[in-house]
Coordinates of C-alpha atoms and ligand atoms in Angstrom, one line a residue:
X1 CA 27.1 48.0 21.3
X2 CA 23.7 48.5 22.3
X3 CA 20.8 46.3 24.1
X4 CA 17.8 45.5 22.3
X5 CA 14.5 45.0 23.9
X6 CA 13.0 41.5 23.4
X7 CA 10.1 40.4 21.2
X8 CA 7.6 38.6 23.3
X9 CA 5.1 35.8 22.6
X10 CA 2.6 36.4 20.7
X11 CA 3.9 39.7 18.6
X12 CA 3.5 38.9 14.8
X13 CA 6.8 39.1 13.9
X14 CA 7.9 35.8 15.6
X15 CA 5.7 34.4 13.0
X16 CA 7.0 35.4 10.1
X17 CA 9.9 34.6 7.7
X18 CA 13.4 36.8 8.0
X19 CA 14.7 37.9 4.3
X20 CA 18.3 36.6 3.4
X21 CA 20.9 39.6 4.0
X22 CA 22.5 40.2 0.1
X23 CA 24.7 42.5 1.5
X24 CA 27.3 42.5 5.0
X25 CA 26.7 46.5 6.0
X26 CA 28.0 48.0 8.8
X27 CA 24.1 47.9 10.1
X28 CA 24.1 44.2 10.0
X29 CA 27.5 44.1 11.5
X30 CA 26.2 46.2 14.3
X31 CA 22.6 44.0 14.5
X32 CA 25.0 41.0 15.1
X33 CA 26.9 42.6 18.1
X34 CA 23.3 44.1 19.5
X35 CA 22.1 40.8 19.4
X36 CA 25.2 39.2 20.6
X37 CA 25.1 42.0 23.3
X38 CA 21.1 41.3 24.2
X39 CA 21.5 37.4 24.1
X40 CA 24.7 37.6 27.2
X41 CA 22.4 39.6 28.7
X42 CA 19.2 38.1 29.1
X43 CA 20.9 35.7 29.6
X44 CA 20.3 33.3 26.7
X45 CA 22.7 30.9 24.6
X46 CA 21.0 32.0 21.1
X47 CA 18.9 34.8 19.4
X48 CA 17.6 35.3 16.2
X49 CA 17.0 39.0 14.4
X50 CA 13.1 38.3 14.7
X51 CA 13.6 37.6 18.8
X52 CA 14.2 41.5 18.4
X53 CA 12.3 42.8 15.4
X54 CA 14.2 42.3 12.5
X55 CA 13.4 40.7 9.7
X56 CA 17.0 39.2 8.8
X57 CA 18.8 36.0 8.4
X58 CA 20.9 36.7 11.2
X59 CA 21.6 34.9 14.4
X60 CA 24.3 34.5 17.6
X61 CA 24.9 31.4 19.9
X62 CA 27.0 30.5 22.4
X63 CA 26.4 27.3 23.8
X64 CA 29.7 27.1 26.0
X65 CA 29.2 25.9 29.6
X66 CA 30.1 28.0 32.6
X67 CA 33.8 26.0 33.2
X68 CA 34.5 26.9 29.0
X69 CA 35.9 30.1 27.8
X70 CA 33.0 32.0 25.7
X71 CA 32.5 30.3 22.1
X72 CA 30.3 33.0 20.1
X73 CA 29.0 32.5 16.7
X74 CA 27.5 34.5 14.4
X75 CA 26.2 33.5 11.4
X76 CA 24.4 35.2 8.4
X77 CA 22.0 33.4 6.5
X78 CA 22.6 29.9 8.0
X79 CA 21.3 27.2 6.3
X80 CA 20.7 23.2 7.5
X81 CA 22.6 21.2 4.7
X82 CA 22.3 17.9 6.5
X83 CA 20.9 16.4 9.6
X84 CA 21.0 12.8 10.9
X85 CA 18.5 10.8 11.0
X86 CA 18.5 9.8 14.4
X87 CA 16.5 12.2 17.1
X88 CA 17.5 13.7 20.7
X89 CA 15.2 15.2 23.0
X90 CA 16.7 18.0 24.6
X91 CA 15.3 20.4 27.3
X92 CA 14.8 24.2 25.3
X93 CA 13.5 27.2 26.5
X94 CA 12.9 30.5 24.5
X95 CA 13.7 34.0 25.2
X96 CA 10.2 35.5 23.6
X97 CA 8.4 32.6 25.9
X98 CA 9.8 33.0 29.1
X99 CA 9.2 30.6 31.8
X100 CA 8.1 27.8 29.5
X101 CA 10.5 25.2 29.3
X102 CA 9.3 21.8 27.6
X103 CA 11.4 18.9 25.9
X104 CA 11.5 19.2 22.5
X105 CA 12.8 16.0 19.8
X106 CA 15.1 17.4 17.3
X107 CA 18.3 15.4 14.7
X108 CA 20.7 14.6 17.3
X109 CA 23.1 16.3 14.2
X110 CA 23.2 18.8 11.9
X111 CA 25.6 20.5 9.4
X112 CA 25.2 24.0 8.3
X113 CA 26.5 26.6 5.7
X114 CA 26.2 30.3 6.9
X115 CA 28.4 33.1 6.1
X116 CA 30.5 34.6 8.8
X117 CA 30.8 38.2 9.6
X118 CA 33.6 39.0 6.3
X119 CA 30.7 37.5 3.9
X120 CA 33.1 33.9 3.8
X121 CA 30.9 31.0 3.1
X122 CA 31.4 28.4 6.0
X123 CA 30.4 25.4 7.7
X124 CA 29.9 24.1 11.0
X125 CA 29.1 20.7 12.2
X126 CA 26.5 20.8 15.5
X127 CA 25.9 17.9 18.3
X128 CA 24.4 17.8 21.5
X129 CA 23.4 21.2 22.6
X130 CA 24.8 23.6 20.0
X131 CA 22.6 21.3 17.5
X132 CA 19.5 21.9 19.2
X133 CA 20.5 25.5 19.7
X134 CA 21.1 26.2 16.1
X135 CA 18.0 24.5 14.9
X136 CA 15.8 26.5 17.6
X137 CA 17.4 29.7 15.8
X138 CA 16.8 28.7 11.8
X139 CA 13.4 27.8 13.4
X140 CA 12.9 31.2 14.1
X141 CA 14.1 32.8 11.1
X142 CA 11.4 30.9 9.7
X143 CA 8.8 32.3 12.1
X144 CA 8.6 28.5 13.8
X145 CA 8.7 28.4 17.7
X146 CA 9.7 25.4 19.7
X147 CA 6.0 24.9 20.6
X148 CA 5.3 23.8 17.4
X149 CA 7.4 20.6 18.0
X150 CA 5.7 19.7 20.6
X151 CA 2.2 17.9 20.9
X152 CA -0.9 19.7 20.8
X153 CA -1.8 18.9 24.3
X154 CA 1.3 20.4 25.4
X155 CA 1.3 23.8 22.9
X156 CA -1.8 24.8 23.5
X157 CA -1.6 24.3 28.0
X158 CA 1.3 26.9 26.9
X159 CA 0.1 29.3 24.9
X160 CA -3.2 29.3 27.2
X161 CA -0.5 30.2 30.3
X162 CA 1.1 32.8 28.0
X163 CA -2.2 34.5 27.1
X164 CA -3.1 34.5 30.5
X165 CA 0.0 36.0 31.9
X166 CA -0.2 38.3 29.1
X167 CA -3.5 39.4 30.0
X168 CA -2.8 39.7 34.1
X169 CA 0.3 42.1 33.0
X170 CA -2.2 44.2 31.0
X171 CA -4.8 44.7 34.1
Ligands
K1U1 O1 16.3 31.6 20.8 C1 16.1 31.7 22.0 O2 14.9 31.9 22.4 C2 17.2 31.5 23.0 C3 17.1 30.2 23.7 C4 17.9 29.2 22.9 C5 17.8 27.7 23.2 C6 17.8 27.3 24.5 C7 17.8 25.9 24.8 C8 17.8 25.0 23.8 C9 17.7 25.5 22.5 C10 17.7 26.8 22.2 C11 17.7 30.4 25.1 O3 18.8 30.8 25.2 S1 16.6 30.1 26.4 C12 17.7 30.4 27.8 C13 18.7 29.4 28.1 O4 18.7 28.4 27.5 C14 19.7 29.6 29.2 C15 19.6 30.7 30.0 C16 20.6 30.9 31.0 C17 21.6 30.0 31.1 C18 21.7 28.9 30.3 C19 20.7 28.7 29.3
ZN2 ZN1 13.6 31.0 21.0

């Protein structure tokens, strides 16, 4: 297993849409445990391929608290098949936006087919948490950030703190 460096805010690829993986290769077998590997570390409870450069439906969570034994999931080409109608707003922060935490209102539940790692169609049922985890990662696969959720009073105050953190690291 390997590390993989982080894709920061505002590199292109965050922005745009990760292609569905037709086949499970040993590469993406090994992109999953390099991401799983890189999100542990950070430390983060999700990741999706574009959060490190690649442009595939892939992504790892693991939402269990400190007190729980570790509950990782990896799922290729995960898909939202349902989600409730009623909304939770949930605290989120983002690993290629560091520092920039806002509330963000997102269906309190979602169901979603993925495939798991032996290419078996499967489906998982989200709450709490683990829902607005695994909607923060589809969002990403789909080049959407968390900022986008929120109003535009509050996205841009961010992305003006972002640029100019960008642009201090730079000088
Ligand atoms: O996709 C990402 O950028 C990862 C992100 C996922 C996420 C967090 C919160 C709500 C929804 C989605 C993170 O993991 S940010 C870091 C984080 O949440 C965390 C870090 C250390 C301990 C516990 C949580
Ligand atoms: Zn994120």
């Amino acid at each position: 297993m390997a590390l993989m460096p982080l894709v920061m805010l505002p590199q292109p690829v965050l922005r745009q849409i990760a292609q569905p993986v037709d086949d499970i290769t040993d590469d993406i077998l090994q992109l999953a445990d390099n991401m799983a590997e890189t999100m542990y570390a950070a430390p983060g409870i999700g990741l999706a391929a574009n959060q490190v450069g690649v442009l595939k439906r892939v992504i790892v969570m693991d939402c269990a608290r400190d007190d729980e034994p570790p509950s990782l999931w990896k799922m290729i080409n995960p898909e939202i098949i349902w989600c409730s109608e009623d909304n939770t707003k949930m605290e989120e922060g983002c690993l290629s936006i560091p520092g920039h935490n806002a509330e963000v209102m997102r269906p309190s539940e979602v169901h979603i087919s993925y495939l798991d790692t032996e290419g078996r169609a499967q489906e998982m049922q989200a709450t709490d948490l683990l829902a607005a985890c695994v909607q923060h990662e589809i969002d990403h696969l789909n080049g959407v950030l968390f900022l986008d959720h929120l109003s535009r009073l509050k996205r841009d105050m961010i992305m003006r703190k972002v640029t100019k953190e960008n642009r201090t690291q730079n000088d």
